[in-house]
Amino acid sequence: MDIDIKKIAKLCKIKVEDDIAQKTKNDLIKIINSIKDLPKLNNNDDFLDSSDPMVLRKDVIKDKQFTREEILKNAPCLHAGCVVVPKEID
């Protein structure tokens, strides 16, 4: 199996030294080989216990009810009743 760590690093826009690239390549090969050794599952019943079904709990509000104004009073910036956050992506 050939893994080009330098190409992956270039795509990720990171700099990787040669010694680290070789160690990373060896580690990735070990991970991929261990995944290949996992058993195949035919369906979800192989690992789900039907005698113990997952039951979701009901969400219950235990604290006092707050009004929208009380919740938003500490927001640093509001516009049309919504919290304004800084733009992260141009």
Short mmCIF file of C-alpha atoms in Angstrom, two decimals:
data_model
loop_
_atom_site.label_atom_id
_atom_site.label_comp_id
_atom_site.label_asym_id
_atom_site.label_seq_id
_atom_site.Cartn_x
_atom_site.Cartn_y
_atom_site.Cartn_z
CA MET A 1 0.00 0.00 0.00
CA ASP A 2 1.40 3.37 -0.98
CA ILE A 3 0.41 6.45 1.00
CA ASP A 4 1.86 9.77 -0.14
CA ILE A 5 2.08 11.73 3.11
CA LYS A 6 3.75 14.69 1.39
CA LYS A 7 0.79 14.99 -1.01
CA ILE A 8 -1.69 14.75 1.87
CA ALA A 9 0.28 17.41 3.77
CA LYS A 10 0.26 19.67 0.72
CA LEU A 11 -3.51 19.27 0.33
CA CYS A 12 -3.92 20.10 4.02
CA LYS A 13 -1.54 23.04 3.62
CA ILE A 14 0.76 21.84 6.40
CA LYS A 15 4.50 21.31 6.47
CA VAL A 16 5.71 17.82 7.39
CA GLU A 17 9.35 16.90 7.90
CA ASP A 18 10.66 13.73 6.23
CA ASP A 19 11.17 11.78 9.47
CA ILE A 20 7.66 12.65 10.69
CA ALA A 21 6.22 11.79 7.25
CA GLN A 22 7.71 8.29 7.38
CA LYS A 23 6.44 7.68 10.93
CA THR A 24 2.98 8.98 9.96
CA LYS A 25 2.93 6.74 6.88
CA ASN A 26 3.79 3.69 9.00
CA ASP A 27 1.10 4.61 11.55
CA LEU A 28 -1.54 5.04 8.83
CA ILE A 29 -0.66 1.69 7.29
CA LYS A 30 -1.06 0.03 10.72
CA ILE A 31 -4.46 1.71 11.21
CA ILE A 32 -5.70 0.71 7.75
CA ASN A 33 -4.55 -2.88 8.23
CA SER A 34 -6.27 -3.10 11.62
CA ILE A 35 -9.51 -1.84 10.04
CA LYS A 36 -9.24 -4.46 7.32
CA ASP A 37 -9.11 -7.13 10.04
CA LEU A 38 -12.45 -6.10 11.58
CA PRO A 39 -15.20 -8.68 11.15
CA LYS A 40 -17.95 -8.07 8.63
CA LEU A 41 -21.43 -7.49 10.05
CA ASN A 42 -24.40 -8.77 8.07
CA ASN A 43 -26.97 -6.61 9.80
CA ASN A 44 -27.45 -4.45 12.86
CA ASP A 45 -28.89 -7.34 14.88
CA ASP A 46 -25.39 -8.76 15.31
CA PHE A 47 -24.47 -6.23 17.97
CA LEU A 48 -27.77 -4.91 19.32
CA ASP A 49 -29.27 -6.57 22.38
CA SER A 50 -33.00 -6.94 21.76
CA SER A 51 -33.64 -7.67 25.44
CA ASP A 52 -32.32 -4.21 26.37
CA PRO A 53 -33.82 -1.68 23.95
CA MET A 54 -32.62 1.89 24.06
CA VAL A 55 -35.31 4.09 25.57
CA LEU A 56 -34.95 7.85 25.32
CA ARG A 57 -35.86 9.89 28.35
CA LYS A 58 -38.42 12.66 28.31
CA ASP A 59 -36.96 16.17 28.48
CA VAL A 60 -38.44 17.93 31.47
CA ILE A 61 -37.72 21.55 32.36
CA LYS A 62 -37.02 21.71 36.08
CA ASP A 63 -35.96 25.36 36.40
CA LYS A 64 -38.17 28.39 36.21
CA GLN A 65 -39.36 29.46 32.80
CA PHE A 66 -37.46 32.44 31.42
CA THR A 67 -38.90 34.96 29.04
CA ARG A 68 -37.13 35.68 25.75
CA GLU A 69 -36.21 39.15 27.03
CA GLU A 70 -34.57 37.69 30.15
CA ILE A 71 -32.51 35.27 28.09
CA LEU A 72 -31.37 37.89 25.56
CA LYS A 73 -30.64 40.71 28.01
CA ASN A 74 -26.96 39.67 28.37
CA ALA A 75 -26.31 39.22 24.65
CA PRO A 76 -23.60 41.63 23.46
CA CYS A 77 -25.40 42.51 20.21
CA LEU A 78 -28.98 41.99 19.05
CA HIS A 79 -30.65 42.60 15.71
CA ALA A 80 -34.36 41.95 15.10
CA GLY A 81 -34.57 39.92 18.30
CA CYS A 82 -31.65 37.63 17.38
CA VAL A 83 -28.11 37.40 18.72
CA VAL A 84 -25.56 38.80 16.26
CA VAL A 85 -22.31 36.84 16.01
CA PRO A 86 -19.11 37.77 14.15
CA LYS A 87 -18.77 36.56 10.57
CA GLU A 88 -16.18 33.75 10.38
CA ILE A 89 -16.12 32.89 6.67
CA ASP A 90 -15.70 35.40 3.86
#
